[in-house]
Short mmCIF file of C-alpha atoms in Angstrom, two decimals:
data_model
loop_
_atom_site.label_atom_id
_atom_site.label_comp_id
_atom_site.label_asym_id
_atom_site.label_seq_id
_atom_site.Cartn_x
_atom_site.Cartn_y
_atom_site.Cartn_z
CA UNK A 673 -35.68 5.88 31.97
CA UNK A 674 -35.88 9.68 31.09
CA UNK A 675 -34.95 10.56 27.54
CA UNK A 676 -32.47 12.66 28.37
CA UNK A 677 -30.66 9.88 30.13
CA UNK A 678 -29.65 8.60 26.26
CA UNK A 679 -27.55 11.84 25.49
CA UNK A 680 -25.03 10.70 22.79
CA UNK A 681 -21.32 9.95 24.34
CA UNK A 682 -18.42 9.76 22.54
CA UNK A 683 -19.20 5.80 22.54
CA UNK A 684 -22.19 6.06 20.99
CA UNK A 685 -20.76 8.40 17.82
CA UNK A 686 -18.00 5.65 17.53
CA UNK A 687 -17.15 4.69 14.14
CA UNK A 688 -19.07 1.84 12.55
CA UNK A 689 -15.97 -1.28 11.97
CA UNK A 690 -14.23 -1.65 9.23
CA UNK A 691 -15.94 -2.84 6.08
CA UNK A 692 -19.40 -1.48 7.52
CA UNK A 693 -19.63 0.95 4.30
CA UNK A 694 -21.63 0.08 1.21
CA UNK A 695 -21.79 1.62 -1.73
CA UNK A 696 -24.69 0.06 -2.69
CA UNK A 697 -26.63 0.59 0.74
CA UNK A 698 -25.87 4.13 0.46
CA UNK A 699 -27.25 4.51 -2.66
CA UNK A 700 -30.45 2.57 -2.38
CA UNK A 701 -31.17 4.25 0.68
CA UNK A 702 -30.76 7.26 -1.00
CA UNK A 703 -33.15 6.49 -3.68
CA UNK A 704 -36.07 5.04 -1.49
CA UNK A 705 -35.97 8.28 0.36
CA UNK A 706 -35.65 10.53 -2.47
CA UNK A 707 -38.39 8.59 -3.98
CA UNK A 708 -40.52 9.01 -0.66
CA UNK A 709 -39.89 12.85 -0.89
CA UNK A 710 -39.76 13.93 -4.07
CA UNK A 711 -41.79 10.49 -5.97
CA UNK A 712 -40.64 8.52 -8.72
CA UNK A 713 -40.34 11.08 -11.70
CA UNK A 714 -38.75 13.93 -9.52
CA UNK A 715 -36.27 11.34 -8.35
CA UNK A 716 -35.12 10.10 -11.57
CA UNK A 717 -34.33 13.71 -12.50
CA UNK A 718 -32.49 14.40 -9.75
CA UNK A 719 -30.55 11.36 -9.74
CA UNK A 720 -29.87 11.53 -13.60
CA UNK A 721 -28.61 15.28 -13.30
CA UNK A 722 -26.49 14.43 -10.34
CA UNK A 723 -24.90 11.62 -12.51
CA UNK A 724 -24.16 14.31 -15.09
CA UNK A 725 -22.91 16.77 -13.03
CA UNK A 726 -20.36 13.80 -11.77
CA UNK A 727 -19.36 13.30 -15.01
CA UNK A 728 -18.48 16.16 -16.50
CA UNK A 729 -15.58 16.59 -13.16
CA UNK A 730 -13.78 14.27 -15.54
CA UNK A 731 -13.41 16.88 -18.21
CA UNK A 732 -9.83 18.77 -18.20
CA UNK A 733 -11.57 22.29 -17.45
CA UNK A 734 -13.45 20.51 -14.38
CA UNK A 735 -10.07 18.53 -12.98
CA UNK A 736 -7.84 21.44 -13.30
CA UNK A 737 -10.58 23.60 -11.11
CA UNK A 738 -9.90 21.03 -8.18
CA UNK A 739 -6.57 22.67 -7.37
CA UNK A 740 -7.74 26.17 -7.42
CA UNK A 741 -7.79 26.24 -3.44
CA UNK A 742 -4.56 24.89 -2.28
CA UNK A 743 -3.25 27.71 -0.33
CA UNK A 744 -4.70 26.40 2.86
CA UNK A 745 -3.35 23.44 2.40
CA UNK A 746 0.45 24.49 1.37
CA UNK A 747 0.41 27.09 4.53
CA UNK A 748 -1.11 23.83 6.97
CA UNK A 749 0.84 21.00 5.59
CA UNK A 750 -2.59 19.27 5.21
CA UNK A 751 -4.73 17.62 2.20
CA UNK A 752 -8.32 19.33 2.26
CA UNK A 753 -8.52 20.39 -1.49
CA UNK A 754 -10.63 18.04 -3.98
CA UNK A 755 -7.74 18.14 -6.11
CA UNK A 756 -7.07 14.43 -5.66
CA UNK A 757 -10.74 12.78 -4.44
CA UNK A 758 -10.70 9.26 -6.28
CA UNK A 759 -13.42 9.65 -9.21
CA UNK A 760 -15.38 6.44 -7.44
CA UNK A 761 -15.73 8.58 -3.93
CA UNK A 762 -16.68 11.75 -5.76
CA UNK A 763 -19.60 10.28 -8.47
CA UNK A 764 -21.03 8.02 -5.35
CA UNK A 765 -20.82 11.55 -3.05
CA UNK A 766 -22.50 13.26 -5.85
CA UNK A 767 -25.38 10.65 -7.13
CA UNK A 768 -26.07 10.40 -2.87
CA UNK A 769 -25.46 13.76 -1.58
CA UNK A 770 -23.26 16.10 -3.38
CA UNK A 771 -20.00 16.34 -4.38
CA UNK A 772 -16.90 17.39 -2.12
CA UNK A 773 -15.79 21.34 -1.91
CA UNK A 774 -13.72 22.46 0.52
CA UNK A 775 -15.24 25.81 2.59
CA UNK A 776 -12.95 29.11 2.09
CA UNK A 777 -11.21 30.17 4.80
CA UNK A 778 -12.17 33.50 4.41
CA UNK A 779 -15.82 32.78 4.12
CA UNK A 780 -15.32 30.41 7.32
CA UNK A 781 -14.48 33.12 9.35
CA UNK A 782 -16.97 35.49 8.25
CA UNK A 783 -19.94 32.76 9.20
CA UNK A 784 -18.27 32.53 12.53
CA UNK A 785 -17.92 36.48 13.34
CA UNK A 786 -21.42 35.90 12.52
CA UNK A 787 -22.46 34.00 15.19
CA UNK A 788 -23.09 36.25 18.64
CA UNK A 789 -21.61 34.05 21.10
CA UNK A 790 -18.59 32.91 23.08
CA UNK A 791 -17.75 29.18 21.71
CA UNK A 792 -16.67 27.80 24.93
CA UNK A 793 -19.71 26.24 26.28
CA UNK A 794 -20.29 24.79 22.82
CA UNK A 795 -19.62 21.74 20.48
CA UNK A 796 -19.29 22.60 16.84
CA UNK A 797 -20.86 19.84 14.73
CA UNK A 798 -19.77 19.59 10.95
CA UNK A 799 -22.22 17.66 8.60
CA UNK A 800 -20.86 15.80 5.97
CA UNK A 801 -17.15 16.84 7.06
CA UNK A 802 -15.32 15.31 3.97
CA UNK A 803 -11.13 16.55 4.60
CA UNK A 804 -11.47 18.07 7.43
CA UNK A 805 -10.66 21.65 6.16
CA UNK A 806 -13.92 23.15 8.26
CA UNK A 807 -12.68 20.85 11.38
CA UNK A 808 -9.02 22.51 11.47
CA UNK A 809 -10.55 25.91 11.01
CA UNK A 810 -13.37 25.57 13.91
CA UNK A 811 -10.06 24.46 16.30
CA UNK A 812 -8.92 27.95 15.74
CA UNK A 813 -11.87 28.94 18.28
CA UNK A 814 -12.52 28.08 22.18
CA UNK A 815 -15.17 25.33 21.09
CA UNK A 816 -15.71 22.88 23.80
CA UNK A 817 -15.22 20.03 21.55
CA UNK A 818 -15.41 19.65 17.64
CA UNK A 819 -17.19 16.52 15.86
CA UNK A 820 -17.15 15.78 12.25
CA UNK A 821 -19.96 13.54 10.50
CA UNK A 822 -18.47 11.58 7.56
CA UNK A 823 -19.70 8.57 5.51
CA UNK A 824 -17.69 8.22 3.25
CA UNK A 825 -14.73 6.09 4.92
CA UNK A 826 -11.95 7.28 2.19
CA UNK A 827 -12.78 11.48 3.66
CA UNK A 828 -12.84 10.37 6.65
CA UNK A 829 -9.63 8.74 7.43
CA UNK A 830 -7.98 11.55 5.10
CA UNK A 831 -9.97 14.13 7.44
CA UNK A 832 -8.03 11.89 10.84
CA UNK A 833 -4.66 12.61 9.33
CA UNK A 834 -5.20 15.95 9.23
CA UNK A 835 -5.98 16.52 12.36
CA UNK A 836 -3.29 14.55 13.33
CA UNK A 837 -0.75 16.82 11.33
CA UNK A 838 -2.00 19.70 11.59
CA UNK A 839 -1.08 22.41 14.33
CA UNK A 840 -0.58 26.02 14.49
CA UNK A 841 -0.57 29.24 16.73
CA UNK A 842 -3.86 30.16 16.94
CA UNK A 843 -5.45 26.83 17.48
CA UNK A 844 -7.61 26.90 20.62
CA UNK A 845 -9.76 23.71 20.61
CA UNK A 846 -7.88 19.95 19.87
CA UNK A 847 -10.41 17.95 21.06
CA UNK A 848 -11.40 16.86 17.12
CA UNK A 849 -13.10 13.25 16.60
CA UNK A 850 -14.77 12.52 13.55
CA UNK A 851 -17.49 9.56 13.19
CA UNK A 852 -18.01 7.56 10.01
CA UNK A 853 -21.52 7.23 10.22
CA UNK A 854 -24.70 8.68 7.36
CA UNK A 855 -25.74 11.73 8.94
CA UNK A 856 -29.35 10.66 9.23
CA UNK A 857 -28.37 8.08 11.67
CA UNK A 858 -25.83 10.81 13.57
CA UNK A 859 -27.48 11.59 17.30
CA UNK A 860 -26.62 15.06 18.03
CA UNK A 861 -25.37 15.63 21.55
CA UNK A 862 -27.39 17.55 24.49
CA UNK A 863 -24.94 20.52 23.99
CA UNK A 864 -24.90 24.22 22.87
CA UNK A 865 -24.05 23.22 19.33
CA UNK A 866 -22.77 25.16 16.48
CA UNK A 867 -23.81 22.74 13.48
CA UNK A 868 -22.13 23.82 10.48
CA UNK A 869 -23.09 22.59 6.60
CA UNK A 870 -21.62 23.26 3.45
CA UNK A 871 -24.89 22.11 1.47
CA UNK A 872 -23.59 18.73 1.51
CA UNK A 873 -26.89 16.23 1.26
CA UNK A 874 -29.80 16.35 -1.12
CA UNK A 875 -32.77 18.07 -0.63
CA UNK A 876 -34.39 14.91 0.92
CA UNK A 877 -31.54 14.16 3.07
CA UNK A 878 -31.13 17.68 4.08
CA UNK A 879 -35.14 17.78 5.38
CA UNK A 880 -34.70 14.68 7.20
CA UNK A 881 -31.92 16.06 9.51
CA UNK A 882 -33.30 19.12 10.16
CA UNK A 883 -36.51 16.98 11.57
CA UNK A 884 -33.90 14.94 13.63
CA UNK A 885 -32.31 18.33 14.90
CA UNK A 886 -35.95 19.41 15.85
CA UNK A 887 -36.84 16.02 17.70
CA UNK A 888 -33.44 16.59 19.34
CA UNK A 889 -33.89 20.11 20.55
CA UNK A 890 -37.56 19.06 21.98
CA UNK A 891 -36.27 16.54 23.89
CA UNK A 892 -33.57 18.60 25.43
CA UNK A 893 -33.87 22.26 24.85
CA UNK A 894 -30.55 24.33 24.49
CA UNK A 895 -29.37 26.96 22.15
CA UNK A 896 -28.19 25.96 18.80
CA UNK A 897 -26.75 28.03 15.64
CA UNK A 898 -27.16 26.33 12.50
CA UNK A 899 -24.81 27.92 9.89
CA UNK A 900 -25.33 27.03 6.14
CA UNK A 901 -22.65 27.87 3.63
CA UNK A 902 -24.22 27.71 -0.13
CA UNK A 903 -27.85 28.05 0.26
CA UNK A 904 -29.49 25.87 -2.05
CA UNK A 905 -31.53 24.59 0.43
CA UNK A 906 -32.67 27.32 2.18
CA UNK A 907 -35.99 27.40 1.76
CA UNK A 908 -36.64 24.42 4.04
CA UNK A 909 -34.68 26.77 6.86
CA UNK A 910 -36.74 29.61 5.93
CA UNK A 911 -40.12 27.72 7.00
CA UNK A 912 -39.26 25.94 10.17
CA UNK A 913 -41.07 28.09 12.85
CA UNK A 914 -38.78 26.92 15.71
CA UNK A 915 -35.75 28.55 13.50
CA UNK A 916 -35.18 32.40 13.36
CA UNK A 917 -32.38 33.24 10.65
CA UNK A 918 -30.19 35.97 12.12
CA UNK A 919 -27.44 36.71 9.91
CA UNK A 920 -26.64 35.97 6.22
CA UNK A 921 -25.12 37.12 2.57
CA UNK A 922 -25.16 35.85 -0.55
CA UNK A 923 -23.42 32.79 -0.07
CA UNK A 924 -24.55 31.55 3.72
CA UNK A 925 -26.79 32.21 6.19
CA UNK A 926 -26.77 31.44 10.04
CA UNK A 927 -29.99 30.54 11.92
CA UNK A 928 -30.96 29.91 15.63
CA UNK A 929 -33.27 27.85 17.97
CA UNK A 930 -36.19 30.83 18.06
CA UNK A 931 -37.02 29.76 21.33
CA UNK A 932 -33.53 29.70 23.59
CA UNK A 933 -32.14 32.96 25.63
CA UNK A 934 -28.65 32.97 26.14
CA UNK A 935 -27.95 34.54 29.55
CA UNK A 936 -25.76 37.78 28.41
CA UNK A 937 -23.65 37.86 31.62
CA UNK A 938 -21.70 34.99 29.78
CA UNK A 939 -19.85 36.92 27.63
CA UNK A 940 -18.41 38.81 30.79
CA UNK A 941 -16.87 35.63 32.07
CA UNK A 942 -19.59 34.11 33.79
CA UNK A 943 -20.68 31.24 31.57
CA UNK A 944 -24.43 31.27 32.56
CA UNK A 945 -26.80 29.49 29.94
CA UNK A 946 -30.44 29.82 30.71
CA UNK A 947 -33.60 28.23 28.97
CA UNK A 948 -36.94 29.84 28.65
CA UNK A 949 -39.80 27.72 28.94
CA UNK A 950 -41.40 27.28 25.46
CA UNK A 951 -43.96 25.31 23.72
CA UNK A 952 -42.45 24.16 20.39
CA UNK A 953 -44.83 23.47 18.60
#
């Protein structure tokens, strides 16, 4: 059977059943691969800062920080802040990945403008989707669908009431699922995608998806825009040959698939996507 005959449906992104999630799994996965990446003393430093740095969110200064971003929230009727994450869901997001921040609307839009192409033809991807806040603002553009990768199963089924609720004038796109599943095991569809990620996995983590991104894109070449908000990681961006950064500021950067063309005549009207042939690697 050809490869591309396995292109990820909406089945195959379907939530795991209930009870799938463990805490523990998470975590020990976490550590063998961490340990794999980084080795054993590395690892234990990371994992004994990230502890720390979960901790100290239980200080007053810390707490009363969480509910410095609720405007979007009061003007949407929704819950996206990380005003009221449960301690357990924020230390186990922070000791695996990192910890829960909702993106700024205004900083949203900017990565968007950002981007040089129409959004009908694509599917926006959010990694490690927590709330839902980047979901709801993506539906305010002509994506052809929006998908949000969540593991942790409290975010998620907040992130599914929001969408639920939440409506307003401007929204262009309500076709909004979001899968429960560890983004290493997420199969990304054979789509134009715009994958959005607001540094939410470790530095191990974060490597490993970008290698399933690449496999993806080699096995079915299209154009995809990754856009990073908080660039921590960018270094591992910066040296992938089949990526070409094309916009960026302080705070983000947007790259692309070097090797796709994007037929121009599609921004007239006629949606036209054309691949060059390319030898990846």
């Amino acid at each position: 059977m050809d490869d591309r005959d396995s292109n990820p449906t909406r089945a195959d992104l379907a939530a795991p059943t209930a009870g799938s999630f463990s805490s523990l799994r998470a975590f020990v996965r976490h550590w063998r691969e961490s340990v794999r990446y980084f080795g054993w003393a590395r690892s234990l430093r990371e994992l004994v800062g990230a502890a720390w740095s979960a901790l100290l969110e239980l200080l007053p200064s810390r707490r009363k920080a969480r509910f410095g971003d609720l405007d979007y929230d009061w003007e949407h009727s929704v819950d996206t802040t990380r005003s009221n994450v449960g301690f357990r869901t924020q230390f186990l997001a922070g000791v695996t990945a990192r910890p829960y921040f909702a993106t700024e609307p205004w900083l949203f839009h900017q990565i968007m403008q950002a981007i040089p192409v129409g959004f009908s033809q694509f599917t926006f991807v959010d990694l490690g989707s927590g709330k839902g806040r980047v979901l709801l603002m993506a539906s305010d553009y002509p994506f052809k669908r929006i998908v949000g990768v969540e593991f942790m199963p409290d975010l998620r089924r907040v992130a599914e009431k929001n969408i639920a609720s939440y409506s307003n004038d401007r929204q262009r796109c309500r076709q909004i699922e979001v899968t429960c599943i560890d983004a290493r095991d997420f199969r990304f569809p054979f789509e134009p995608l715009v994958v959005y990620l607001f540094n939410p996995f470790s530095e191990s983590t974060f490597a490993q998806i970008l290698e399933n991104l690449r496999r993806s894109i080699e096995q079915a070449p299209r154009p995809v825009y990754i856009a990073y908000r908080f660039t921590e990681f960018q270094h591992l961006l910066a040296r992938a040959e089949w990526l070409e950064k094309i916009a960026g500021a302080e705070q983000w950067a947007v790259y692309k698939i070097a090797a796709v063309e994007i037929d121009p005549g599609r921004f007239l009207g006629n949606a036209h996507l054309f691949i060059r042939p390319i030898n990846f690697f």
